[in-house]
Coordinates of C-alpha atoms and ligand atoms in Angstrom, one line a residue:
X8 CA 24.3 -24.6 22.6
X9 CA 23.6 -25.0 19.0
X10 CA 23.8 -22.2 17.6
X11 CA 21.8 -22.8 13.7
X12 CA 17.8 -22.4 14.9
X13 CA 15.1 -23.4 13.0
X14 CA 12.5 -20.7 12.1
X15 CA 9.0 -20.7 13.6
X16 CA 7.7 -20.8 10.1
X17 CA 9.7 -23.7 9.2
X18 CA 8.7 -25.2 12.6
X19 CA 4.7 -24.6 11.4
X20 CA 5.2 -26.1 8.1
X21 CA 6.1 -29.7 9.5
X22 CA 3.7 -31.9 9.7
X23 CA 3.2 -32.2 14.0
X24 CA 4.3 -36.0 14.3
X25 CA 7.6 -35.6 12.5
X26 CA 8.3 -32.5 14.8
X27 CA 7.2 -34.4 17.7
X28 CA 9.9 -37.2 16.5
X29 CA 13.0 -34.6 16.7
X30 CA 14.6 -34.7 19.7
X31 CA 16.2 -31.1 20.2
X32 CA 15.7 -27.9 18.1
X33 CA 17.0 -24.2 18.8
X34 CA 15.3 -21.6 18.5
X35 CA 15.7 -17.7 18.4
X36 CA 13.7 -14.9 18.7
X37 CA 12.1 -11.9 20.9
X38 CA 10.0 -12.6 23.9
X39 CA 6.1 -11.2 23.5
X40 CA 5.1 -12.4 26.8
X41 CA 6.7 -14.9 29.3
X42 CA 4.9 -15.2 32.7
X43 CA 4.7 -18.0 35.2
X44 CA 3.1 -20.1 37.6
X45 CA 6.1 -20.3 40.0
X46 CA 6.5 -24.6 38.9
X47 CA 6.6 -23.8 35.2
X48 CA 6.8 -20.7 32.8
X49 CA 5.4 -19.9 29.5
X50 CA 6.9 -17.4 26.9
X51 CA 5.2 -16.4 23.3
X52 CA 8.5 -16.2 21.4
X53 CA 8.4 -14.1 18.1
X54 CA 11.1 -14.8 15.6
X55 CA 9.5 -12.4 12.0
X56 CA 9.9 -15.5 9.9
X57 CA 6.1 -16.0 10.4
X58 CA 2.9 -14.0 12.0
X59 CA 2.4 -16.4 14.3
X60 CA 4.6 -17.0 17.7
X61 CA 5.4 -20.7 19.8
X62 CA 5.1 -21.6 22.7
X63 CA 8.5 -22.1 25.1
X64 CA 8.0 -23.9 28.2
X65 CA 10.3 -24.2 31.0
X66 CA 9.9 -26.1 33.8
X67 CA 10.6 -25.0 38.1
X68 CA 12.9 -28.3 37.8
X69 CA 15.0 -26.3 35.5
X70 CA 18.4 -24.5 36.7
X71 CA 17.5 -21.6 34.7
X72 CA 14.1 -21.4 36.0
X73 CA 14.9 -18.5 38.1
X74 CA 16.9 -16.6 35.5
X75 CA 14.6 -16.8 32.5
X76 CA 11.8 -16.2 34.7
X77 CA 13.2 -12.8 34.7
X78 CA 13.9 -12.1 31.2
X79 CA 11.9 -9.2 29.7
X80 CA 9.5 -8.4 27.3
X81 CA 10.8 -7.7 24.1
X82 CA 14.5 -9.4 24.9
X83 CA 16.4 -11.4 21.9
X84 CA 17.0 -14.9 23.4
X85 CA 17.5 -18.3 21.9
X86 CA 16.2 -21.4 23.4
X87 CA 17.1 -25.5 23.2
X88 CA 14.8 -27.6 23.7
X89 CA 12.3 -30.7 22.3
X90 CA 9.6 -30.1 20.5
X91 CA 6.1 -31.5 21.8
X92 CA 2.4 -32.1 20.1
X93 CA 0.0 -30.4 22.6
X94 CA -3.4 -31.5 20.7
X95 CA -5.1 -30.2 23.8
X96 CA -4.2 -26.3 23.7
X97 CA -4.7 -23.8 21.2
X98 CA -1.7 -23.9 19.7
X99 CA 0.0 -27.5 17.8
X100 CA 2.9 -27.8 20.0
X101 CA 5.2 -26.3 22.7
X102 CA 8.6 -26.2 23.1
X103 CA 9.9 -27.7 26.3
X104 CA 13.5 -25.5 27.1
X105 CA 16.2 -27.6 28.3
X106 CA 18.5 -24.4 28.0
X107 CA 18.1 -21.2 28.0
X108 CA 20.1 -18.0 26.5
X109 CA 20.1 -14.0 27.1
X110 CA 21.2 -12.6 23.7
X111 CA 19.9 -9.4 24.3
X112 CA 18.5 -7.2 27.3
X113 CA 15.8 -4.6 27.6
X114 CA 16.5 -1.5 29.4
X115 CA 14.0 -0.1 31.7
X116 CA 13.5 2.4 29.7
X117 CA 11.6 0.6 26.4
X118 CA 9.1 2.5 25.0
X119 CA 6.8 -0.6 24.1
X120 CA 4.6 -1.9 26.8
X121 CA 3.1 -4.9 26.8
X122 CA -0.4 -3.1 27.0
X123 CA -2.0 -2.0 24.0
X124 CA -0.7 1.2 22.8
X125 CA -2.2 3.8 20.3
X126 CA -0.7 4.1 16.9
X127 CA -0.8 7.4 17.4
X128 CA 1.6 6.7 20.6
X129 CA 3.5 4.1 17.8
X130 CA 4.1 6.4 15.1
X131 CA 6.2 8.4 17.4
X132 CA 8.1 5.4 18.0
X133 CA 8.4 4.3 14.1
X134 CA 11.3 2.7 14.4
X135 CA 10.0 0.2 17.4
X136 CA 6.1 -0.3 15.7
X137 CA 7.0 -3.1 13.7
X138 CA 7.8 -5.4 16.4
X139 CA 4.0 -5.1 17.6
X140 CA 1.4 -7.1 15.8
X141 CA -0.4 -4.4 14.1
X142 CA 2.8 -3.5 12.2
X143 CA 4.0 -7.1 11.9
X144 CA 0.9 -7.9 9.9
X145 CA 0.9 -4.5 7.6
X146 CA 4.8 -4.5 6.7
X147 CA 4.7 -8.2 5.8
X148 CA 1.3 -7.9 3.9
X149 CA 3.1 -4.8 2.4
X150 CA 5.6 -6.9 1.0
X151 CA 3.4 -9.7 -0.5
X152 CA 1.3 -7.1 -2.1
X153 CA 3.9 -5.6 -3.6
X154 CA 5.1 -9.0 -5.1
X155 CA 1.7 -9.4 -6.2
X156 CA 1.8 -6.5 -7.9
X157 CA 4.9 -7.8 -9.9
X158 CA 3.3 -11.0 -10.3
X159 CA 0.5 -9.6 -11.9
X160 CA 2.1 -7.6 -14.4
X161 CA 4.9 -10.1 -15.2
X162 CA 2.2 -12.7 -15.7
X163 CA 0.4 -10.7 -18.3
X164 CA 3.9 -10.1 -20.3
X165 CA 4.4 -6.2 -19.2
X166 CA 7.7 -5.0 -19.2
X167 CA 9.0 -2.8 -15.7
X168 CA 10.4 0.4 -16.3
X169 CA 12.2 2.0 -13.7
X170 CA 11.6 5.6 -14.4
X171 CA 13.3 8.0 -12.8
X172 CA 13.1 9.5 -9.4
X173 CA 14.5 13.3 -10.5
X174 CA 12.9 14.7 -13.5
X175 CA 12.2 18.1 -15.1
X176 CA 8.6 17.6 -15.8
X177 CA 5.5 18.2 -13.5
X178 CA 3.6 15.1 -15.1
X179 CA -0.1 16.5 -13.2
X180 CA 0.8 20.2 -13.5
X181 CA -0.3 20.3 -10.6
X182 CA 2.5 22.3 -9.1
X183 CA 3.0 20.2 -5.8
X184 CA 6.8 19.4 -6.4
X185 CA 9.5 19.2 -4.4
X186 CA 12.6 21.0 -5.6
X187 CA 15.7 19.0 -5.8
X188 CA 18.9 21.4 -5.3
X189 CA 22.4 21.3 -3.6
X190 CA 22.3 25.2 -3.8
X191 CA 18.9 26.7 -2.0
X192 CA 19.9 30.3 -3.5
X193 CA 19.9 29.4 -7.0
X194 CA 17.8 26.0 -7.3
X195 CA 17.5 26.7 -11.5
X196 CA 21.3 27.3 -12.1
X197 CA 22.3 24.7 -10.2
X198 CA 23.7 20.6 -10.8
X199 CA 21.1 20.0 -13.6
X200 CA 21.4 23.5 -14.9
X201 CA 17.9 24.0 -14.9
X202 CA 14.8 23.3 -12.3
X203 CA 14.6 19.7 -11.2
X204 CA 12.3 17.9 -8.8
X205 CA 11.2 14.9 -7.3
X206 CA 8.7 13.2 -9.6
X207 CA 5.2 13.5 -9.2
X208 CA 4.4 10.3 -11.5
X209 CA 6.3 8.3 -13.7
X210 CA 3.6 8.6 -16.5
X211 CA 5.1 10.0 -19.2
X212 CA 8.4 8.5 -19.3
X213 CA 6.5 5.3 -19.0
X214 CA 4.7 6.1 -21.7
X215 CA 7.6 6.7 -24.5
X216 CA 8.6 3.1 -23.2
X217 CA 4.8 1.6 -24.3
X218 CA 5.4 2.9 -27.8
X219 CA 8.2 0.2 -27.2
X220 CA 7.2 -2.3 -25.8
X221 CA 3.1 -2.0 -25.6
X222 CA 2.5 -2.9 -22.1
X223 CA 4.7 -1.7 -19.4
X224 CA 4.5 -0.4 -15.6
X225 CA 6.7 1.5 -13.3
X226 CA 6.7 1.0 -9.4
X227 CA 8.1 3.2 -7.2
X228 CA 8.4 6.2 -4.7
X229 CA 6.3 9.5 -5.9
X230 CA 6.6 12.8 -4.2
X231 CA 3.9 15.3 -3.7
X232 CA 4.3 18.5 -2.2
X233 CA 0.7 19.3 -1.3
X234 CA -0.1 20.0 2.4
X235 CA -3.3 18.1 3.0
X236 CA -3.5 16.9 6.4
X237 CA -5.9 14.3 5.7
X238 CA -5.4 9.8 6.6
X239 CA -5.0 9.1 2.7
X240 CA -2.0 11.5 1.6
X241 CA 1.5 11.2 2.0
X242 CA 4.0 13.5 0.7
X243 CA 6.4 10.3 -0.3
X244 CA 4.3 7.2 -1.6
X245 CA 4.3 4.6 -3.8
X246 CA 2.6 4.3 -7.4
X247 CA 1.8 1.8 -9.7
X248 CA 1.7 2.9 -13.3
X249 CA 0.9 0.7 -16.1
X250 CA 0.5 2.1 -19.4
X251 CA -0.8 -0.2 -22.4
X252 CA -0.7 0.9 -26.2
X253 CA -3.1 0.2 -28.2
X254 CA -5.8 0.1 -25.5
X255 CA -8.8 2.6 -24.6
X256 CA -10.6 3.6 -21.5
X257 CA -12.5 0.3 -21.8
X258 CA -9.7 -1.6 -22.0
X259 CA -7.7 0.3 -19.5
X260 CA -10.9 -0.3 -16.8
X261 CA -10.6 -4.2 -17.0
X262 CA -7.0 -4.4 -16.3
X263 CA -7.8 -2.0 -13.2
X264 CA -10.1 -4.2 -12.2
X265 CA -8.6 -8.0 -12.7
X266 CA -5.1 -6.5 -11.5
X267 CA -7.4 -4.7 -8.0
X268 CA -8.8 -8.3 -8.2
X269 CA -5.6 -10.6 -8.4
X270 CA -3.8 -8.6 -5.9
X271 CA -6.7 -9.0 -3.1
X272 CA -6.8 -12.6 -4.0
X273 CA -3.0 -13.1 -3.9
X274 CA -2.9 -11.3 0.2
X275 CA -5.5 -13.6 1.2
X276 CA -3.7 -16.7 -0.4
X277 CA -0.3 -15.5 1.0
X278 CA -1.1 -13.9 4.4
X279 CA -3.9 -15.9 5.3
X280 CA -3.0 -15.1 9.2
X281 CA -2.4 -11.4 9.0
X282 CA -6.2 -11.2 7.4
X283 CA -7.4 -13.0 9.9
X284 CA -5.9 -10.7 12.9
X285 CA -6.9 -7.8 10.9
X286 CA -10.8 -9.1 10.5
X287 CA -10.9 -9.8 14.4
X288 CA -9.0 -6.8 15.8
X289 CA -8.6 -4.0 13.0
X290 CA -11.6 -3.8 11.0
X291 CA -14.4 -6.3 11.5
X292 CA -15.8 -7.6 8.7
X293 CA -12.6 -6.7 6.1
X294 CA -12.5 -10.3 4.8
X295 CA -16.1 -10.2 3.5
X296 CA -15.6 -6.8 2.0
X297 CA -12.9 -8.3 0.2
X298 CA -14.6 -11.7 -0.7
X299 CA -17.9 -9.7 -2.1
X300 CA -15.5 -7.3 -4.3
X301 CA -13.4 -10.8 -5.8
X302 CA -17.4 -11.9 -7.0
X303 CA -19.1 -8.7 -8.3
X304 CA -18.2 -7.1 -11.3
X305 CA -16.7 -2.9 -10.3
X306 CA -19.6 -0.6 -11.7
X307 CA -19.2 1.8 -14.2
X308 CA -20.6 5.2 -13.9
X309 CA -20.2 8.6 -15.9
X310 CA -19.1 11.7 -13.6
X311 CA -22.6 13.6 -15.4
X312 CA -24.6 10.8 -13.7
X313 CA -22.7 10.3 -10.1
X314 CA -23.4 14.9 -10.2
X315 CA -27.4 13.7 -11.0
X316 CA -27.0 11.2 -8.2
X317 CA -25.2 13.6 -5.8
X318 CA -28.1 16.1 -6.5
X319 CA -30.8 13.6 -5.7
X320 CA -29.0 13.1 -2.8
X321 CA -29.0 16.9 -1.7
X322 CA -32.8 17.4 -2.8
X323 CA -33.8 14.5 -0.6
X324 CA -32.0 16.0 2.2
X325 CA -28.6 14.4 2.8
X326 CA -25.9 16.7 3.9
X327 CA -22.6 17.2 2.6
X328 CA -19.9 19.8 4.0
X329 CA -20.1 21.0 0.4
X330 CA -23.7 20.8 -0.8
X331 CA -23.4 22.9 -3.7
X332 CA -22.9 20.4 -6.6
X333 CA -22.7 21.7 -9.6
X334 CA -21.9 19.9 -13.0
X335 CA -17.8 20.9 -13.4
X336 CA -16.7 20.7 -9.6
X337 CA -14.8 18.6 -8.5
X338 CA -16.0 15.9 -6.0
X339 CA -14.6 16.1 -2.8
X340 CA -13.6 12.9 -0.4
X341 CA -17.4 12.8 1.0
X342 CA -18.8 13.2 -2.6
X343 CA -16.8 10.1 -3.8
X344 CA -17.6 8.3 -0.9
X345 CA -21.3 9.1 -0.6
X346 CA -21.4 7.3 -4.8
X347 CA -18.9 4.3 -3.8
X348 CA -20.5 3.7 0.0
X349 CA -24.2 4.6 -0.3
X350 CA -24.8 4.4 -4.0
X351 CA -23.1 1.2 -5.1
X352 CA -21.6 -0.1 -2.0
X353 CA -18.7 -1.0 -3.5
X354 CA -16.4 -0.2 -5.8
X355 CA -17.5 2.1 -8.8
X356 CA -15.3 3.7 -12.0
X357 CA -16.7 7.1 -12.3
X358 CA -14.9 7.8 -15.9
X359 CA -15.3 10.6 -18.5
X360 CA -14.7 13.9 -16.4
X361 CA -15.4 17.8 -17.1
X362 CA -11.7 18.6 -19.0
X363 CA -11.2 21.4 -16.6
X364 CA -10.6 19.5 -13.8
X365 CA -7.9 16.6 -15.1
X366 CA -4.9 16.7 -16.5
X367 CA -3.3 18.3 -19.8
X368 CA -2.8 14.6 -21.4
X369 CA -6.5 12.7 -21.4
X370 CA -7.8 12.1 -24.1
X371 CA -10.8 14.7 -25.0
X372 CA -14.2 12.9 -25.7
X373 CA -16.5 13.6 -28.9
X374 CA -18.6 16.0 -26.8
X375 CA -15.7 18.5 -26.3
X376 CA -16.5 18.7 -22.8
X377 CA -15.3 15.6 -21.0
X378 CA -12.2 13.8 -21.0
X379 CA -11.2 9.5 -20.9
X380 CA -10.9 9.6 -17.3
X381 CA -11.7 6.9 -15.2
X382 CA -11.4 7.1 -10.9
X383 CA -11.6 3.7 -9.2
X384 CA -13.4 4.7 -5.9
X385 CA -13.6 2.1 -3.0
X386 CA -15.9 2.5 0.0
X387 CA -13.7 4.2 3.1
X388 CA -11.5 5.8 1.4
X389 CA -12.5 7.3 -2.1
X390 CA -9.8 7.4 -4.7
X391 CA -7.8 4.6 -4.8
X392 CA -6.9 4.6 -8.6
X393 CA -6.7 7.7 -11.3
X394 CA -6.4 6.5 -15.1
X395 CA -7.4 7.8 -18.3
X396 CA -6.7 7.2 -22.5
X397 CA -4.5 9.3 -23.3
X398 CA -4.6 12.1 -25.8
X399 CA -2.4 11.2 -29.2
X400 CA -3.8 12.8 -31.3
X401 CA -0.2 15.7 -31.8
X402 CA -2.3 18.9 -32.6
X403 CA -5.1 18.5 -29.7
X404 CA -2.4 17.7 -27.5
X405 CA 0.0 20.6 -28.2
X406 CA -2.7 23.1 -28.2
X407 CA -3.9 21.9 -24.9
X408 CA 0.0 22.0 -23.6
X409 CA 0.8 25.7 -25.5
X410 CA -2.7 26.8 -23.2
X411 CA -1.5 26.0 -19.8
X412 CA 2.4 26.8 -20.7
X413 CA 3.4 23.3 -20.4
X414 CA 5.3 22.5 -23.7
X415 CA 8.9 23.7 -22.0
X416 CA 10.9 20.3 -21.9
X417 CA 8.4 18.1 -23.1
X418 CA 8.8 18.3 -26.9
X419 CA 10.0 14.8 -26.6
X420 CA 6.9 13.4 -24.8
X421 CA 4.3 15.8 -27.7
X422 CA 6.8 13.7 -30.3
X423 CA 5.5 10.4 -29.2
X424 CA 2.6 11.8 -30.8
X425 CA 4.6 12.2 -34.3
X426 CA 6.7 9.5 -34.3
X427 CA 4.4 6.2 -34.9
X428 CA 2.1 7.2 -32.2
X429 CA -1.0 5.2 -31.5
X430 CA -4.1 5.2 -28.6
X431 CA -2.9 4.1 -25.4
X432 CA -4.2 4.5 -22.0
X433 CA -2.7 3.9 -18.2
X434 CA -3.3 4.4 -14.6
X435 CA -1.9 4.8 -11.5
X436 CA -2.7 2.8 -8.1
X437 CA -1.7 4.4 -5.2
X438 CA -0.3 1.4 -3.4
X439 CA -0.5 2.7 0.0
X440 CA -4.1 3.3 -0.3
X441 CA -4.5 -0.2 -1.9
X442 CA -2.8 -1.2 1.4
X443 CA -5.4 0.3 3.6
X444 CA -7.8 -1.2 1.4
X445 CA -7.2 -4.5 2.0
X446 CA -6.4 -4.6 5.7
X447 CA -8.5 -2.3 7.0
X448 CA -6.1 0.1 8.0
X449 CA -7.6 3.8 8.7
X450 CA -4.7 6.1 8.2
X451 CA -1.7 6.0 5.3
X452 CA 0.7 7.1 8.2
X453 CA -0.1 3.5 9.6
X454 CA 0.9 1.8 6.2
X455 CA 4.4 3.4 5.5
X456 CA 7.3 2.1 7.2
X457 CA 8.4 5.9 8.1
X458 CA 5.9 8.4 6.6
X459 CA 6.1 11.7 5.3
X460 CA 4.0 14.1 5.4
X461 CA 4.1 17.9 6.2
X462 CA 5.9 18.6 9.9
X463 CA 6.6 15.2 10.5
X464 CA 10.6 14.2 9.4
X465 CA 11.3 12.3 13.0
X466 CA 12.7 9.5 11.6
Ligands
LIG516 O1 -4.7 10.4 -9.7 P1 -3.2 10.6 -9.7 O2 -2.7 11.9 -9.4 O3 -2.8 10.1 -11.1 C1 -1.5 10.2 -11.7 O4 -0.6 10.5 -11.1 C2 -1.5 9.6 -13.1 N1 -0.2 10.1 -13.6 C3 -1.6 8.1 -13.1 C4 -1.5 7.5 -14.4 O5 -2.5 7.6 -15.2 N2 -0.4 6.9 -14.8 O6 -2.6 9.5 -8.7 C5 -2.8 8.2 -8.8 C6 -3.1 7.5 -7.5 C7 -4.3 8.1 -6.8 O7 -5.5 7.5 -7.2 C8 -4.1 7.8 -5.3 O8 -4.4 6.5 -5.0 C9 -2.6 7.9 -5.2 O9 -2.0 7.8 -6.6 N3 -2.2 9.2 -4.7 C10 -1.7 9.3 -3.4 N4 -1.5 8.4 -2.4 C11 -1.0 8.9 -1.3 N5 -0.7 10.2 -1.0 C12 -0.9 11.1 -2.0 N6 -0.6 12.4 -1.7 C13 -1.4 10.7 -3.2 N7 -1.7 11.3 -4.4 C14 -2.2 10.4 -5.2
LIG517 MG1 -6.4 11.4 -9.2

């Protein structure tokens, strides 16, 4: 047999009467189904190249009619045979087998049925998911989002920094790291001779780079060590982080919003397929979600008027877990939702936040009370993006840092500030999130190839 195939995408892309010309093609792939009518047999033959499967028929007349009828969901074979227009059936052509190969058995024991199976059943078997169609369509979409990512920022002349993975700093001091050590008694002393960690964000090492090179981005794997059991956080994830000088909250909210934009535009241009499966069997209706979001323009709301609205919403009697809103707390998953879902219904920037509740390096507003924050909050989920201007301004900044004890090893990053500093502002997309986003998909466990999060290290 001859042994180079042609891939099912390749096989798709010609037009129908040039493949119906060629007189023998091979092709190689897993079986999704193959059943038969006892004079001819039909197997949906997957090879990854594409979303979509072909069609293999193969006839009673056949010497191998008997064997293949026997070959098993999920089994690597390869296949000769010519290919044929079938302008009657739901799919463009067939392939009519004139031989037939085993590559690869299934044992009994295969944990994938051909009956749909929960992914809470699949994220048991992580390292079998992506051969369903669920997983097919999120891991491939994963990909092309992440290239659209790159395309993005590439496009608009931003320069990709990878920062590293093991750093000193707590960039959120928010004290959820994970401890990097080859000596569990004495983690401080150790290889680095003092405490390192995982990073929480590449932020501020992206940020010495903008003083560079104006507009940069990292993009990469971010660690968090906080245990909330929830469907939108992971312990290991992946961030975006742009950071542009010479740009303000303004400025740092329309390049959230045309790079939120470009990305959804580029999935549904690239993976027009995947959408589709995901519209019909994962979240009805996802497409038009995503369609009404490329046309409007994101709102833009401050935190003091989402509290008023939240308020209004209590006094006229709907219910939250957490009623008590209170100018200074800080809004919970149902609180964002309730402004992006019931208020707006749609995205919404809530932006300049109480300075209690963010981070040691925004930029603190006129009013002494708020900071240049800005939370891109998407119906579903919430949170999808966390930005702010940054403060640069050496003496505000230090004083903040000397208050909460956070100056140790960052004298370099409070120097930016000295050294030809200027206003700048960044973000960071959680890309996982961004993911669920735009297919639909409920849980982050469901968009990470093998996910972390507390008690679950199987694979
Ligand atoms: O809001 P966060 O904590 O912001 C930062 O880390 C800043 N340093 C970003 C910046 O300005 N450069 O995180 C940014 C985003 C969140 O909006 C969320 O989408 C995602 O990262 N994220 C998580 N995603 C999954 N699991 C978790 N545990 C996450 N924590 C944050
Ligand atoms: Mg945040």
């Amino acid at each position: 047999m001859q042994k180079k195939a042609i891939s099912v995408k390749q096989l798709y892309a010609m037009p129908i009467d040039e493949l119906a010309k060629l007189e023998k093609v091979t092709v190689q792939g897993w079986i999704r189904t193959n059943r038969n009518s006892g004079n001819v047999g039909f197997i949906h033959l997957h090879d990854g190249t594409c979303f979509k499967n072909i069609q293999v028929v193969y006839s009673a007349n056949s010497p191998f009619f008997a064997e293949v009828s026997k070959y098993p969901f999920g089994a690597a074979v390869r296949f000769e045979g010519k290919p044929v227009a079938t302008p009657n059936l739901p799919q463009p052509f067939e392939i009519q087998a004139t031989s037939a190969e085993l590559l690869g058995d299934v044992a009994p024991d295969y944990p994938l049925q051909k009956k749909k199976t929960s992914f809470e059943f699949l994220r048991e078997e992580a390292y079998l998911r992506p051969r369903t169609n669920t997983f097919d369509a999120v891991f491939r979409v994963r990909s092309v989002l992440a290239m659209a990512v790159h395309s993005f920022f590439q496009e608009r002349g931003f320069v990709y920094v990878h920062t590293p993975e093991i750093t000193g700093n707590d960039a959120e001091g928010a004290g959820s790291v994970f401890t990097v050590t080859t000596d569990a008694k004495d983690p401080i002393n150790d290889f680095y001779g003092r405490r390192a960690s995982l990073t929480v964000s590449g932020q501020l090492h992206v940020e010495a780079f903008a003083m560079a090179f104006k507009d940069v981005y990292t993009f990469g794997p971010t660690f968090r060590a906080e245990k909330s059991n929830t469907t939108r956080h992971a312990s290991e994830f992946w961030m975006i982080e742009p950071e542009l000088a010479f740009a303000d909250l303004d400025d740092d909210m329309e390049c959230i919003e045309s790079c939120i934009k470009y990305c959804i535009k580029y999935v549904l241009e690239h993976c027009p397929d995947e959408m589709d499966f995901f519209n019909k069997w994962i979240d009805k209706g996802v497409l038009d979600k995503l369609h009404k979001v490329l046309n409007a323009d994101f709102r833009k709301m401050e935190y003091t008027e989402g509290i008023a609205l939240l308020q209004k919403a209590v006094a006229d009697g709907h219910k939250f877990a957490n009623s008590k809103i209170e100018w200074g707390m800080d809004l919970q998953s149902e609180h964002e939702r309730y402004l992006t879902e019931e208020v707006v219904g749609g995205p919404v920037f809530l932006y300049n936040y109480p300075k209690e509740i963010k981070a040691f390096y925004m930029k603190e507003n006129d009013d002494g009370k708020t900071v240049a924050a800005v939370d891109l909050l998407v119906p579903g989920e919430g949170e999808i993006v966390g930005g702010s201007q940054r403060e640069e301004r050496y003496d505000v900044l230090k004083a903040k840092m000397d208050k909460i004890g956070n100056t140790n090893g960052l004298e370099w990053y409070l120097n930016l500030r000295k050294y030809g500093g200027c206003i700048h502002s960044g973000f960071g997309i959680g890309f996982d999130r961004l993911l669920m986003y735009i297919t639909g998909m409920a849980n982050i466990r469901d968009t990470e190839p093998y996910p972390r999060t507390s008690n679950a290290l199987k694979y």
